[in-house]
PDB file of C-alpha atoms in Angstrom:
ATOM      1  CA  UNK A   1      -6.109  26.756 -45.862  1.00 86.00           C
ATOM      2  CA  UNK A   2      -7.700  27.823 -49.079  1.00 90.00           C
ATOM      3  CA  UNK A   3      -7.648  24.797 -51.370  1.00 92.00           C
ATOM      4  CA  UNK A   4      -7.720  26.979 -54.456  1.00 93.00           C
ATOM      5  CA  UNK A   5      -4.286  28.387 -53.558  1.00 93.00           C
ATOM      6  CA  UNK A   6      -2.787  24.954 -54.140  1.00 94.00           C
ATOM      7  CA  UNK A   7      -3.811  24.872 -57.780  1.00 94.00           C
ATOM      8  CA  UNK A   8      -3.137  28.535 -58.505  1.00 93.00           C
ATOM      9  CA  UNK A   9       0.283  28.520 -56.796  1.00 93.00           C
ATOM     10  CA  UNK A  10       1.431  25.122 -58.073  1.00 94.00           C
ATOM     11  CA  UNK A  11       2.881  26.331 -61.399  1.00 93.00           C
ATOM     12  CA  UNK A  12       5.613  28.289 -59.600  1.00 93.00           C
ATOM     13  CA  UNK A  13       5.965  26.493 -56.237  1.00 95.00           C
ATOM     14  CA  UNK A  14       8.736  24.097 -57.347  1.00 91.00           C
ATOM     15  CA  UNK A  15      10.683  26.911 -58.973  1.00 93.00           C
ATOM     16  CA  UNK A  16      10.547  29.044 -55.828  1.00 95.00           C
ATOM     17  CA  UNK A  17      10.938  26.361 -53.157  1.00 95.00           C
ATOM     18  CA  UNK A  18      12.835  23.651 -54.995  1.00 95.00           C
ATOM     19  CA  UNK A  19      11.461  20.175 -55.647  1.00 92.00           C
ATOM     20  CA  UNK A  20      12.281  18.685 -52.221  1.00 95.00           C
ATOM     21  CA  UNK A  21      10.900  21.590 -50.168  1.00 95.00           C
ATOM     22  CA  UNK A  22       7.799  21.791 -52.355  1.00 95.00           C
ATOM     23  CA  UNK A  23       7.030  18.111 -51.851  1.00 94.00           C
ATOM     24  CA  UNK A  24       7.848  18.271 -48.144  1.00 94.00           C
ATOM     25  CA  UNK A  25       5.822  21.337 -47.253  1.00 93.00           C
ATOM     26  CA  UNK A  26       3.594  22.785 -49.991  1.00 93.00           C
ATOM     27  CA  UNK A  27      -0.070  22.129 -49.292  1.00 95.00           C
ATOM     28  CA  UNK A  28       0.659  18.883 -47.451  1.00 97.00           C
ATOM     29  CA  UNK A  29      -2.882  18.337 -46.201  1.00 97.00           C
ATOM     30  CA  UNK A  30      -2.637  14.562 -45.741  1.00 97.00           C
ATOM     31  CA  UNK A  31       0.655  14.911 -43.937  1.00 97.00           C
ATOM     32  CA  UNK A  32      -0.829  17.478 -41.562  1.00 97.00           C
ATOM     33  CA  UNK A  33      -3.962  15.426 -40.883  1.00 97.00           C
ATOM     34  CA  UNK A  34      -1.935  12.263 -40.263  1.00 97.00           C
ATOM     35  CA  UNK A  35       0.094  14.257 -37.710  1.00 97.00           C
ATOM     36  CA  UNK A  36      -3.136  15.133 -35.912  1.00 97.00           C
ATOM     37  CA  UNK A  37      -3.671  18.669 -37.205  1.00 97.00           C
ATOM     38  CA  UNK A  38      -7.140  19.976 -37.896  1.00 97.00           C
ATOM     39  CA  UNK A  39      -7.080  21.334 -41.438  1.00 97.00           C
ATOM     40  CA  UNK A  40      -9.675  23.973 -42.193  1.00 96.00           C
ATOM     41  CA  UNK A  41     -10.644  25.398 -45.541  1.00 94.00           C
ATOM     42  CA  UNK A  42     -12.247  28.507 -46.950  1.00 87.00           C
ATOM     43  CA  UNK A  43     -12.128  31.039 -49.728  1.00 83.00           C
ATOM     44  CA  UNK A  44      -9.790  33.973 -50.112  1.00 77.00           C
ATOM     45  CA  UNK A  45     -11.618  36.741 -51.932  1.00 79.00           C
ATOM     46  CA  UNK A  46     -10.550  38.925 -53.567  1.00 82.00           C
ATOM     47  CA  UNK A  47      -7.214  37.124 -54.047  1.00 84.00           C
ATOM     48  CA  UNK A  48      -8.953  34.075 -55.503  1.00 85.00           C
ATOM     49  CA  UNK A  49     -12.373  33.231 -56.873  1.00 77.00           C
ATOM     50  CA  UNK A  50     -14.797  33.434 -53.939  1.00 81.00           C
ATOM     51  CA  UNK A  51     -16.491  30.219 -55.059  1.00 87.00           C
ATOM     52  CA  UNK A  52     -16.382  27.536 -52.371  1.00 90.00           C
ATOM     53  CA  UNK A  53     -17.146  25.019 -55.128  1.00 95.00           C
ATOM     54  CA  UNK A  54     -13.946  25.964 -56.986  1.00 94.00           C
ATOM     55  CA  UNK A  55     -11.946  25.702 -53.771  1.00 94.00           C
ATOM     56  CA  UNK A  56     -13.572  22.353 -52.862  1.00 96.00           C
ATOM     57  CA  UNK A  57     -12.736  21.023 -56.333  1.00 97.00           C
ATOM     58  CA  UNK A  58      -9.132  22.181 -55.978  1.00 96.00           C
ATOM     59  CA  UNK A  59      -8.948  20.466 -52.586  1.00 97.00           C
ATOM     60  CA  UNK A  60     -10.153  17.085 -53.858  1.00 98.00           C
ATOM     61  CA  UNK A  61      -8.548  17.125 -57.302  1.00 98.00           C
ATOM     62  CA  UNK A  62      -5.448  19.352 -57.025  1.00 97.00           C
ATOM     63  CA  UNK A  63      -5.841  19.537 -60.794  1.00 97.00           C
ATOM     64  CA  UNK A  64      -4.175  22.448 -62.553  1.00 95.00           C
ATOM     65  CA  UNK A  65      -5.482  24.193 -65.668  1.00 92.00           C
ATOM     66  CA  UNK A  66      -3.053  22.148 -67.785  1.00 94.00           C
ATOM     67  CA  UNK A  67      -4.612  18.920 -66.445  1.00 94.00           C
ATOM     68  CA  UNK A  68      -1.663  17.896 -64.269  1.00 95.00           C
ATOM     69  CA  UNK A  69      -2.167  17.080 -60.589  1.00 96.00           C
ATOM     70  CA  UNK A  70      -0.015  18.756 -57.937  1.00 96.00           C
ATOM     71  CA  UNK A  71       1.286  16.146 -55.461  1.00 96.00           C
ATOM     72  CA  UNK A  72      -1.798  13.917 -55.764  1.00 97.00           C
ATOM     73  CA  UNK A  73      -0.988  11.963 -52.602  1.00 97.00           C
ATOM     74  CA  UNK A  74      -1.885  15.089 -50.595  1.00 97.00           C
ATOM     75  CA  UNK A  75      -5.431  15.398 -52.009  1.00 97.00           C
ATOM     76  CA  UNK A  76      -8.258  15.300 -49.521  1.00 98.00           C
ATOM     77  CA  UNK A  77     -11.055  12.818 -49.990  1.00 98.00           C
ATOM     78  CA  UNK A  78     -14.401  14.416 -50.666  1.00 98.00           C
ATOM     79  CA  UNK A  79     -15.528  13.732 -47.110  1.00 98.00           C
ATOM     80  CA  UNK A  80     -12.298  15.152 -45.667  1.00 98.00           C
ATOM     81  CA  UNK A  81     -12.726  18.255 -47.824  1.00 98.00           C
ATOM     82  CA  UNK A  82     -16.338  18.725 -46.774  1.00 97.00           C
ATOM     83  CA  UNK A  83     -15.299  18.364 -43.138  1.00 97.00           C
ATOM     84  CA  UNK A  84     -12.557  20.987 -43.689  1.00 97.00           C
ATOM     85  CA  UNK A  85     -15.282  23.508 -44.623  1.00 94.00           C
ATOM     86  CA  UNK A  86     -17.791  22.553 -41.925  1.00 95.00           C
ATOM     87  CA  UNK A  87     -16.896  20.738 -38.719  1.00 96.00           C
ATOM     88  CA  UNK A  88     -13.222  21.670 -38.805  1.00 97.00           C
ATOM     89  CA  UNK A  89     -13.833  25.387 -39.308  1.00 95.00           C
ATOM     90  CA  UNK A  90     -16.400  25.380 -36.502  1.00 96.00           C
ATOM     91  CA  UNK A  91     -13.846  23.632 -34.282  1.00 97.00           C
ATOM     92  CA  UNK A  92     -11.143  26.167 -35.187  1.00 96.00           C
ATOM     93  CA  UNK A  93     -13.509  28.984 -34.232  1.00 96.00           C
ATOM     94  CA  UNK A  94     -14.416  27.282 -30.921  1.00 98.00           C
ATOM     95  CA  UNK A  95     -17.993  27.033 -32.226  1.00 96.00           C
ATOM     96  CA  UNK A  96     -18.384  23.292 -32.795  1.00 96.00           C
ATOM     97  CA  UNK A  97     -21.224  23.235 -30.243  1.00 96.00           C
ATOM     98  CA  UNK A  98     -23.358  25.524 -32.421  1.00 95.00           C
ATOM     99  CA  UNK A  99     -22.000  25.158 -35.978  1.00 93.00           C
ATOM    100  CA  UNK A 100     -20.402  22.715 -38.375  1.00 93.00           C
ATOM    101  CA  UNK A 101     -23.051  19.993 -38.529  1.00 93.00           C
ATOM    102  CA  UNK A 102     -26.796  19.570 -38.458  1.00 91.00           C
ATOM    103  CA  UNK A 103     -27.997  18.574 -35.009  1.00 92.00           C
ATOM    104  CA  UNK A 104     -30.704  19.668 -32.574  1.00 92.00           C
ATOM    105  CA  UNK A 105     -29.699  22.905 -30.868  1.00 91.00           C
ATOM    106  CA  UNK A 106     -27.201  23.964 -33.526  1.00 92.00           C
ATOM    107  CA  UNK A 107     -27.661  26.845 -35.954  1.00 91.00           C
ATOM    108  CA  UNK A 108     -29.346  25.688 -39.122  1.00 83.00           C
ATOM    109  CA  UNK A 109     -27.076  27.458 -41.601  1.00 89.00           C
ATOM    110  CA  UNK A 110     -27.420  25.306 -44.718  1.00 92.00           C
ATOM    111  CA  UNK A 111     -26.350  25.451 -48.337  1.00 94.00           C
ATOM    112  CA  UNK A 112     -28.287  23.398 -50.877  1.00 95.00           C
ATOM    113  CA  UNK A 113     -26.281  22.449 -53.962  1.00 97.00           C
ATOM    114  CA  UNK A 114     -27.450  21.413 -57.424  1.00 98.00           C
ATOM    115  CA  UNK A 115     -25.370  18.212 -57.283  1.00 97.00           C
ATOM    116  CA  UNK A 116     -24.118  15.825 -54.644  1.00 98.00           C
ATOM    117  CA  UNK A 117     -20.446  16.804 -54.475  1.00 98.00           C
ATOM    118  CA  UNK A 118     -19.676  13.587 -52.609  1.00 98.00           C
ATOM    119  CA  UNK A 119     -20.788  11.352 -55.494  1.00 98.00           C
ATOM    120  CA  UNK A 120     -20.800  13.169 -58.860  1.00 98.00           C
ATOM    121  CA  UNK A 121     -17.885  12.418 -61.179  1.00 98.00           C
ATOM    122  CA  UNK A 122     -14.954  14.581 -60.118  1.00 97.00           C
ATOM    123  CA  UNK A 123     -14.855  16.507 -63.390  1.00 96.00           C
ATOM    124  CA  UNK A 124     -18.485  17.602 -62.817  1.00 97.00           C
ATOM    125  CA  UNK A 125     -17.864  19.193 -59.414  1.00 98.00           C
ATOM    126  CA  UNK A 126     -17.049  22.632 -60.909  1.00 96.00           C
ATOM    127  CA  UNK A 127     -20.489  22.769 -62.577  1.00 97.00           C
ATOM    128  CA  UNK A 128     -22.220  22.492 -59.200  1.00 98.00           C
ATOM    129  CA  UNK A 129     -24.241  25.548 -58.272  1.00 96.00           C
ATOM    130  CA  UNK A 130     -25.612  26.917 -55.034  1.00 95.00           C
ATOM    131  CA  UNK A 131     -29.412  26.602 -55.172  1.00 97.00           C
ATOM    132  CA  UNK A 132     -30.292  27.911 -51.695  1.00 95.00           C
ATOM    133  CA  UNK A 133     -28.489  29.379 -48.740  1.00 95.00           C
ATOM    134  CA  UNK A 134     -30.311  29.309 -45.431  1.00 93.00           C
ATOM    135  CA  UNK A 135     -28.907  31.306 -42.508  1.00 92.00           C
ATOM    136  CA  UNK A 136     -30.583  31.434 -39.134  1.00 82.00           C
ATOM    137  CA  UNK A 137     -33.519  29.507 -40.529  1.00 83.00           C
ATOM    138  CA  UNK A 138     -34.210  32.086 -43.270  1.00 91.00           C
ATOM    139  CA  UNK A 139     -33.569  31.710 -46.992  1.00 95.00           C
ATOM    140  CA  UNK A 140     -30.889  34.305 -47.724  1.00 95.00           C
ATOM    141  CA  UNK A 141     -30.184  33.229 -51.297  1.00 95.00           C
ATOM    142  CA  UNK A 142     -32.274  31.403 -53.887  1.00 96.00           C
ATOM    143  CA  UNK A 143     -31.132  30.812 -57.419  1.00 94.00           C
TER     144      UNK A 143
END
């Protein structure tokens, strides 16, 4: 999934699918997870903004530009959303033994953010910036 698609598609989903089909099957992350599915997340450049922060915010808020929230019961918690970008994507790639979390023996690919996206007020998540990106133990990006 790309969480950002939910908020960019939402304005026309009901019109194209109908209200019942939209509610039943459009970006039903909680429904999928409750059924046992592993939901992964990512970005979809160049179709959408490449920012993982924007996609994370869309995943946890489902807030549209007009302020409305698209099927709020399907939002992911912040922890679920973080997992969808880390452990779940590693699992989907059959790489959970080397990626997805910080543990001895795993790759130390780390992103340091300017804010704690698990605790800042929701409306402040979009202002979060990437401060460092470390890949293979080397700083690859520094703000």
